[in-house]
């Protein structure tokens, strides 16, 4: 069935079957889903800009609730990335990407200065907030 207003669509067809088949496979989308975004990732920090943002190479980067979800940097020395306060961060997710050619690390800290994760050369991390604390996951 065609929908005249794309805002009313609840998904899109991912596989079509012959007309004799009664089953249809669809992928459901969130209320604010856009057609170009990956539906599997968009729910993370749903109100955040997709990005990427740029992390400072030679200074501390302080993120805000309005910062892009994906943050990429090439540090020239060890640098800090400071996350927003948990009180304004419930549901936020940041992907921190360290593309350093040298052994330089991004240390991701909460607003109080406690380390959440340290992202080494050519590694990635995902940090997320539940409204009470920040948590981090590092790539292998």
mmCIF file with all atom_site columns, C-alpha atoms in Angstrom:
data_model
loop_
_atom_site.group_PDB
_atom_site.id
_atom_site.type_symbol
_atom_site.label_atom_id
_atom_site.label_alt_id
_atom_site.label_comp_id
_atom_site.label_asym_id
_atom_site.label_entity_id
_atom_site.label_seq_id
_atom_site.pdbx_PDB_ins_code
_atom_site.Cartn_x
_atom_site.Cartn_y
_atom_site.Cartn_z
_atom_site.occupancy
_atom_site.B_iso_or_equiv
_atom_site.pdbx_formal_charge
_atom_site.auth_seq_id
_atom_site.auth_comp_id
_atom_site.auth_asym_id
_atom_site.auth_atom_id
_atom_site.pdbx_PDB_model_num
ATOM 1   C CA . UNK A 1 1   ? 0.000  0.000   0.000  1.00 0.00 ? 1   UNK A CA 1
ATOM 2   C CA . UNK A 1 2   ? 1.383  3.402   -0.930 1.00 0.00 ? 2   UNK A CA 1
ATOM 3   C CA . UNK A 1 3   ? 1.514  6.181   1.643  1.00 0.00 ? 3   UNK A CA 1
ATOM 4   C CA . UNK A 1 4   ? 0.925  9.708   0.344  1.00 0.00 ? 4   UNK A CA 1
ATOM 5   C CA . UNK A 1 5   ? 2.790  11.382  3.222  1.00 0.00 ? 5   UNK A CA 1
ATOM 6   C CA . UNK A 1 6   ? 6.205  9.859   3.995  1.00 0.00 ? 6   UNK A CA 1
ATOM 7   C CA . UNK A 1 7   ? 5.880  10.934  7.654  1.00 0.00 ? 7   UNK A CA 1
ATOM 8   C CA . UNK A 1 8   ? 3.061  8.402   7.998  1.00 0.00 ? 8   UNK A CA 1
ATOM 9   C CA . UNK A 1 9   ? 5.162  5.462   6.779  1.00 0.00 ? 9   UNK A CA 1
ATOM 10  C CA . UNK A 1 10  ? 6.098  2.925   9.447  1.00 0.00 ? 10  UNK A CA 1
ATOM 11  C CA . UNK A 1 11  ? 8.827  1.157   7.489  1.00 0.00 ? 11  UNK A CA 1
ATOM 12  C CA . UNK A 1 12  ? 10.133 0.220   4.075  1.00 0.00 ? 12  UNK A CA 1
ATOM 13  C CA . UNK A 1 13  ? 10.159 -3.029  2.113  1.00 0.00 ? 13  UNK A CA 1
ATOM 14  C CA . UNK A 1 14  ? 13.428 -4.954  2.350  1.00 0.00 ? 14  UNK A CA 1
ATOM 15  C CA . UNK A 1 15  ? 12.389 -7.990  0.289  1.00 0.00 ? 15  UNK A CA 1
ATOM 16  C CA . UNK A 1 16  ? 9.628  -8.483  -2.263 1.00 0.00 ? 16  UNK A CA 1
ATOM 17  C CA . UNK A 1 17  ? 7.969  -11.834 -2.899 1.00 0.00 ? 17  UNK A CA 1
ATOM 18  C CA . UNK A 1 18  ? 5.893  -13.065 -5.828 1.00 0.00 ? 18  UNK A CA 1
ATOM 19  C CA . UNK A 1 19  ? 2.249  -11.994 -5.942 1.00 0.00 ? 19  UNK A CA 1
ATOM 20  C CA . UNK A 1 20  ? 1.113  -15.453 -4.766 1.00 0.00 ? 20  UNK A CA 1
ATOM 21  C CA . UNK A 1 21  ? 2.862  -14.952 -1.414 1.00 0.00 ? 21  UNK A CA 1
ATOM 22  C CA . UNK A 1 22  ? 0.955  -13.455 1.489  1.00 0.00 ? 22  UNK A CA 1
ATOM 23  C CA . UNK A 1 23  ? 3.904  -12.618 3.746  1.00 0.00 ? 23  UNK A CA 1
ATOM 24  C CA . UNK A 1 24  ? 5.860  -9.378  3.459  1.00 0.00 ? 24  UNK A CA 1
ATOM 25  C CA . UNK A 1 25  ? 9.175  -8.527  5.126  1.00 0.00 ? 25  UNK A CA 1
ATOM 26  C CA . UNK A 1 26  ? 9.608  -4.936  6.287  1.00 0.00 ? 26  UNK A CA 1
ATOM 27  C CA . UNK A 1 27  ? 12.032 -2.984  8.428  1.00 0.00 ? 27  UNK A CA 1
ATOM 28  C CA . UNK A 1 28  ? 10.232 -0.703  10.866 1.00 0.00 ? 28  UNK A CA 1
ATOM 29  C CA . UNK A 1 29  ? 11.533 2.801   11.404 1.00 0.00 ? 29  UNK A CA 1
ATOM 30  C CA . UNK A 1 30  ? 11.414 5.154   14.350 1.00 0.00 ? 30  UNK A CA 1
ATOM 31  C CA . UNK A 1 31  ? 9.041  8.124   14.395 1.00 0.00 ? 31  UNK A CA 1
ATOM 32  C CA . UNK A 1 32  ? 11.725 10.589  13.286 1.00 0.00 ? 32  UNK A CA 1
ATOM 33  C CA . UNK A 1 33  ? 13.604 8.157   11.030 1.00 0.00 ? 33  UNK A CA 1
ATOM 34  C CA . UNK A 1 34  ? 15.031 9.555   7.823  1.00 0.00 ? 34  UNK A CA 1
ATOM 35  C CA . UNK A 1 35  ? 15.333 7.430   4.717  1.00 0.00 ? 35  UNK A CA 1
ATOM 36  C CA . UNK A 1 36  ? 19.096 7.899   4.319  1.00 0.00 ? 36  UNK A CA 1
ATOM 37  C CA . UNK A 1 37  ? 20.151 6.977   7.861  1.00 0.00 ? 37  UNK A CA 1
ATOM 38  C CA . UNK A 1 38  ? 20.980 3.463   8.987  1.00 0.00 ? 38  UNK A CA 1
ATOM 39  C CA . UNK A 1 39  ? 17.893 2.361   10.947 1.00 0.00 ? 39  UNK A CA 1
ATOM 40  C CA . UNK A 1 40  ? 20.038 0.111   13.127 1.00 0.00 ? 40  UNK A CA 1
ATOM 41  C CA . UNK A 1 41  ? 22.159 3.006   14.392 1.00 0.00 ? 41  UNK A CA 1
ATOM 42  C CA . UNK A 1 42  ? 19.794 5.969   14.389 1.00 0.00 ? 42  UNK A CA 1
ATOM 43  C CA . UNK A 1 43  ? 18.153 5.096   17.710 1.00 0.00 ? 43  UNK A CA 1
ATOM 44  C CA . UNK A 1 44  ? 21.414 5.834   19.515 1.00 0.00 ? 44  UNK A CA 1
ATOM 45  C CA . UNK A 1 45  ? 21.264 9.433   20.669 1.00 0.00 ? 45  UNK A CA 1
ATOM 46  C CA . UNK A 1 46  ? 18.191 9.946   18.476 1.00 0.00 ? 46  UNK A CA 1
ATOM 47  C CA . UNK A 1 47  ? 18.235 13.745  18.744 1.00 0.00 ? 47  UNK A CA 1
ATOM 48  C CA . UNK A 1 48  ? 21.969 14.102  18.089 1.00 0.00 ? 48  UNK A CA 1
ATOM 49  C CA . UNK A 1 49  ? 23.541 15.256  14.854 1.00 0.00 ? 49  UNK A CA 1
ATOM 50  C CA . UNK A 1 50  ? 24.938 12.295  12.952 1.00 0.00 ? 50  UNK A CA 1
ATOM 51  C CA . UNK A 1 51  ? 28.322 13.931  12.437 1.00 0.00 ? 51  UNK A CA 1
ATOM 52  C CA . UNK A 1 52  ? 31.123 13.428  12.228 1.00 0.00 ? 52  UNK A CA 1
ATOM 53  C CA . UNK A 1 53  ? 32.474 16.025  14.585 1.00 0.00 ? 53  UNK A CA 1
ATOM 54  C CA . UNK A 1 54  ? 36.194 16.712  14.911 1.00 0.00 ? 54  UNK A CA 1
ATOM 55  C CA . UNK A 1 55  ? 38.157 16.138  18.107 1.00 0.00 ? 55  UNK A CA 1
ATOM 56  C CA . UNK A 1 56  ? 41.004 18.561  18.808 1.00 0.00 ? 56  UNK A CA 1
ATOM 57  C CA . UNK A 1 57  ? 44.468 17.305  17.883 1.00 0.00 ? 57  UNK A CA 1
ATOM 58  C CA . UNK A 1 58  ? 46.378 19.332  20.480 1.00 0.00 ? 58  UNK A CA 1
ATOM 59  C CA . UNK A 1 59  ? 43.864 20.416  23.134 1.00 0.00 ? 59  UNK A CA 1
ATOM 60  C CA . UNK A 1 60  ? 41.044 19.148  25.325 1.00 0.00 ? 60  UNK A CA 1
ATOM 61  C CA . UNK A 1 61  ? 37.712 18.734  23.518 1.00 0.00 ? 61  UNK A CA 1
ATOM 62  C CA . UNK A 1 62  ? 34.591 19.448  25.565 1.00 0.00 ? 62  UNK A CA 1
ATOM 63  C CA . UNK A 1 63  ? 31.461 17.872  24.099 1.00 0.00 ? 63  UNK A CA 1
ATOM 64  C CA . UNK A 1 64  ? 27.945 19.205  24.665 1.00 0.00 ? 64  UNK A CA 1
ATOM 65  C CA . UNK A 1 65  ? 24.506 17.642  24.348 1.00 0.00 ? 65  UNK A CA 1
ATOM 66  C CA . UNK A 1 66  ? 24.359 19.237  20.880 1.00 0.00 ? 66  UNK A CA 1
ATOM 67  C CA . UNK A 1 67  ? 27.646 17.664  19.695 1.00 0.00 ? 67  UNK A CA 1
ATOM 68  C CA . UNK A 1 68  ? 27.606 15.180  16.827 1.00 0.00 ? 68  UNK A CA 1
ATOM 69  C CA . UNK A 1 69  ? 27.258 11.527  17.838 1.00 0.00 ? 69  UNK A CA 1
ATOM 70  C CA . UNK A 1 70  ? 30.360 10.518  15.864 1.00 0.00 ? 70  UNK A CA 1
ATOM 71  C CA . UNK A 1 71  ? 33.600 12.249  16.913 1.00 0.00 ? 71  UNK A CA 1
ATOM 72  C CA . UNK A 1 72  ? 36.788 11.643  14.911 1.00 0.00 ? 72  UNK A CA 1
ATOM 73  C CA . UNK A 1 73  ? 40.263 12.870  15.747 1.00 0.00 ? 73  UNK A CA 1
ATOM 74  C CA . UNK A 1 74  ? 43.974 12.521  15.058 1.00 0.00 ? 74  UNK A CA 1
ATOM 75  C CA . UNK A 1 75  ? 45.696 13.530  18.312 1.00 0.00 ? 75  UNK A CA 1
ATOM 76  C CA . UNK A 1 76  ? 49.285 14.750  18.148 1.00 0.00 ? 76  UNK A CA 1
ATOM 77  C CA . UNK A 1 77  ? 49.726 14.026  21.881 1.00 0.00 ? 77  UNK A CA 1
ATOM 78  C CA . UNK A 1 78  ? 47.614 12.513  24.654 1.00 0.00 ? 78  UNK A CA 1
ATOM 79  C CA . UNK A 1 79  ? 44.353 14.507  24.873 1.00 0.00 ? 79  UNK A CA 1
ATOM 80  C CA . UNK A 1 80  ? 41.201 14.573  26.983 1.00 0.00 ? 80  UNK A CA 1
ATOM 81  C CA . UNK A 1 81  ? 37.617 14.464  25.744 1.00 0.00 ? 81  UNK A CA 1
ATOM 82  C CA . UNK A 1 82  ? 35.165 15.790  28.345 1.00 0.00 ? 82  UNK A CA 1
ATOM 83  C CA . UNK A 1 83  ? 31.573 14.550  28.189 1.00 0.00 ? 83  UNK A CA 1
ATOM 84  C CA . UNK A 1 84  ? 28.533 16.687  29.070 1.00 0.00 ? 84  UNK A CA 1
ATOM 85  C CA . UNK A 1 85  ? 27.040 16.494  32.573 1.00 0.00 ? 85  UNK A CA 1
ATOM 86  C CA . UNK A 1 86  ? 24.833 13.426  33.090 1.00 0.00 ? 86  UNK A CA 1
ATOM 87  C CA . UNK A 1 87  ? 21.874 15.641  34.013 1.00 0.00 ? 87  UNK A CA 1
ATOM 88  C CA . UNK A 1 88  ? 21.560 16.818  30.398 1.00 0.00 ? 88  UNK A CA 1
ATOM 89  C CA . UNK A 1 89  ? 22.821 13.645  28.711 1.00 0.00 ? 89  UNK A CA 1
ATOM 90  C CA . UNK A 1 90  ? 20.239 10.897  29.237 1.00 0.00 ? 90  UNK A CA 1
ATOM 91  C CA . UNK A 1 91  ? 20.096 8.860   26.027 1.00 0.00 ? 91  UNK A CA 1
ATOM 92  C CA . UNK A 1 92  ? 23.187 10.434  24.447 1.00 0.00 ? 92  UNK A CA 1
ATOM 93  C CA . UNK A 1 93  ? 25.745 8.234   22.717 1.00 0.00 ? 93  UNK A CA 1
ATOM 94  C CA . UNK A 1 94  ? 29.132 9.249   21.334 1.00 0.00 ? 94  UNK A CA 1
ATOM 95  C CA . UNK A 1 95  ? 31.350 7.198   19.020 1.00 0.00 ? 95  UNK A CA 1
ATOM 96  C CA . UNK A 1 96  ? 34.965 8.267   19.638 1.00 0.00 ? 96  UNK A CA 1
ATOM 97  C CA . UNK A 1 97  ? 37.382 7.432   16.800 1.00 0.00 ? 97  UNK A CA 1
ATOM 98  C CA . UNK A 1 98  ? 41.162 7.794   17.298 1.00 0.00 ? 98  UNK A CA 1
ATOM 99  C CA . UNK A 1 99  ? 42.957 7.803   13.928 1.00 0.00 ? 99  UNK A CA 1
ATOM 100 C CA . UNK A 1 100 ? 46.369 8.697   15.364 1.00 0.00 ? 100 UNK A CA 1
ATOM 101 C CA . UNK A 1 101 ? 49.466 7.676   13.429 1.00 0.00 ? 101 UNK A CA 1
ATOM 102 C CA . UNK A 1 102 ? 51.427 7.697   16.701 1.00 0.00 ? 102 UNK A CA 1
ATOM 103 C CA . UNK A 1 103 ? 50.797 6.179   20.114 1.00 0.00 ? 103 UNK A CA 1
ATOM 104 C CA . UNK A 1 104 ? 48.528 9.034   21.230 1.00 0.00 ? 104 UNK A CA 1
ATOM 105 C CA . UNK A 1 105 ? 45.430 8.422   23.340 1.00 0.00 ? 105 UNK A CA 1
ATOM 106 C CA . UNK A 1 106 ? 42.103 10.183  23.827 1.00 0.00 ? 106 UNK A CA 1
ATOM 107 C CA . UNK A 1 107 ? 41.068 9.879   27.482 1.00 0.00 ? 107 UNK A CA 1
ATOM 108 C CA . UNK A 1 108 ? 37.289 10.249  27.679 1.00 0.00 ? 108 UNK A CA 1
ATOM 109 C CA . UNK A 1 109 ? 36.194 11.739  31.014 1.00 0.00 ? 109 UNK A CA 1
ATOM 110 C CA . UNK A 1 110 ? 32.889 12.672  32.594 1.00 0.00 ? 110 UNK A CA 1
ATOM 111 C CA . UNK A 1 111 ? 32.220 16.284  33.610 1.00 0.00 ? 111 UNK A CA 1
ATOM 112 C CA . UNK A 1 112 ? 33.629 15.518  37.072 1.00 0.00 ? 112 UNK A CA 1
ATOM 113 C CA . UNK A 1 113 ? 36.991 14.430  35.625 1.00 0.00 ? 113 UNK A CA 1
ATOM 114 C CA . UNK A 1 114 ? 36.673 10.656  36.142 1.00 0.00 ? 114 UNK A CA 1
ATOM 115 C CA . UNK A 1 115 ? 37.982 8.509   33.279 1.00 0.00 ? 115 UNK A CA 1
ATOM 116 C CA . UNK A 1 116 ? 35.312 6.530   31.411 1.00 0.00 ? 116 UNK A CA 1
ATOM 117 C CA . UNK A 1 117 ? 37.554 5.006   28.695 1.00 0.00 ? 117 UNK A CA 1
ATOM 118 C CA . UNK A 1 118 ? 40.971 5.593   27.140 1.00 0.00 ? 118 UNK A CA 1
ATOM 119 C CA . UNK A 1 119 ? 40.930 5.263   23.363 1.00 0.00 ? 119 UNK A CA 1
ATOM 120 C CA . UNK A 1 120 ? 44.339 4.179   22.079 1.00 0.00 ? 120 UNK A CA 1
ATOM 121 C CA . UNK A 1 121 ? 45.843 4.677   18.617 1.00 0.00 ? 121 UNK A CA 1
ATOM 122 C CA . UNK A 1 122 ? 43.567 3.394   15.803 1.00 0.00 ? 122 UNK A CA 1
ATOM 123 C CA . UNK A 1 123 ? 40.882 2.260   18.265 1.00 0.00 ? 123 UNK A CA 1
ATOM 124 C CA . UNK A 1 124 ? 37.257 3.246   18.748 1.00 0.00 ? 124 UNK A CA 1
ATOM 125 C CA . UNK A 1 125 ? 34.936 3.559   21.724 1.00 0.00 ? 125 UNK A CA 1
ATOM 126 C CA . UNK A 1 126 ? 31.233 4.030   22.290 1.00 0.00 ? 126 UNK A CA 1
ATOM 127 C CA . UNK A 1 127 ? 30.191 6.000   25.379 1.00 0.00 ? 127 UNK A CA 1
ATOM 128 C CA . UNK A 1 128 ? 26.579 6.323   26.447 1.00 0.00 ? 128 UNK A CA 1
ATOM 129 C CA . UNK A 1 129 ? 24.611 7.887   29.286 1.00 0.00 ? 129 UNK A CA 1
ATOM 130 C CA . UNK A 1 130 ? 21.555 6.549   31.124 1.00 0.00 ? 130 UNK A CA 1
ATOM 131 C CA . UNK A 1 131 ? 20.930 9.853   32.909 1.00 0.00 ? 131 UNK A CA 1
ATOM 132 C CA . UNK A 1 132 ? 22.782 8.738   36.045 1.00 0.00 ? 132 UNK A CA 1
ATOM 133 C CA . UNK A 1 133 ? 26.263 7.865   34.734 1.00 0.00 ? 133 UNK A CA 1
ATOM 134 C CA . UNK A 1 134 ? 28.395 7.525   31.601 1.00 0.00 ? 134 UNK A CA 1
ATOM 135 C CA . UNK A 1 135 ? 29.497 4.067   30.417 1.00 0.00 ? 135 UNK A CA 1
ATOM 136 C CA . UNK A 1 136 ? 32.023 3.059   27.766 1.00 0.00 ? 136 UNK A CA 1
ATOM 137 C CA . UNK A 1 137 ? 32.827 0.171   25.460 1.00 0.00 ? 137 UNK A CA 1
ATOM 138 C CA . UNK A 1 138 ? 36.188 -0.136  23.669 1.00 0.00 ? 138 UNK A CA 1
ATOM 139 C CA . UNK A 1 139 ? 36.951 -1.968  20.436 1.00 0.00 ? 139 UNK A CA 1
ATOM 140 C CA . UNK A 1 140 ? 39.420 -4.844  20.589 1.00 0.00 ? 140 UNK A CA 1
#
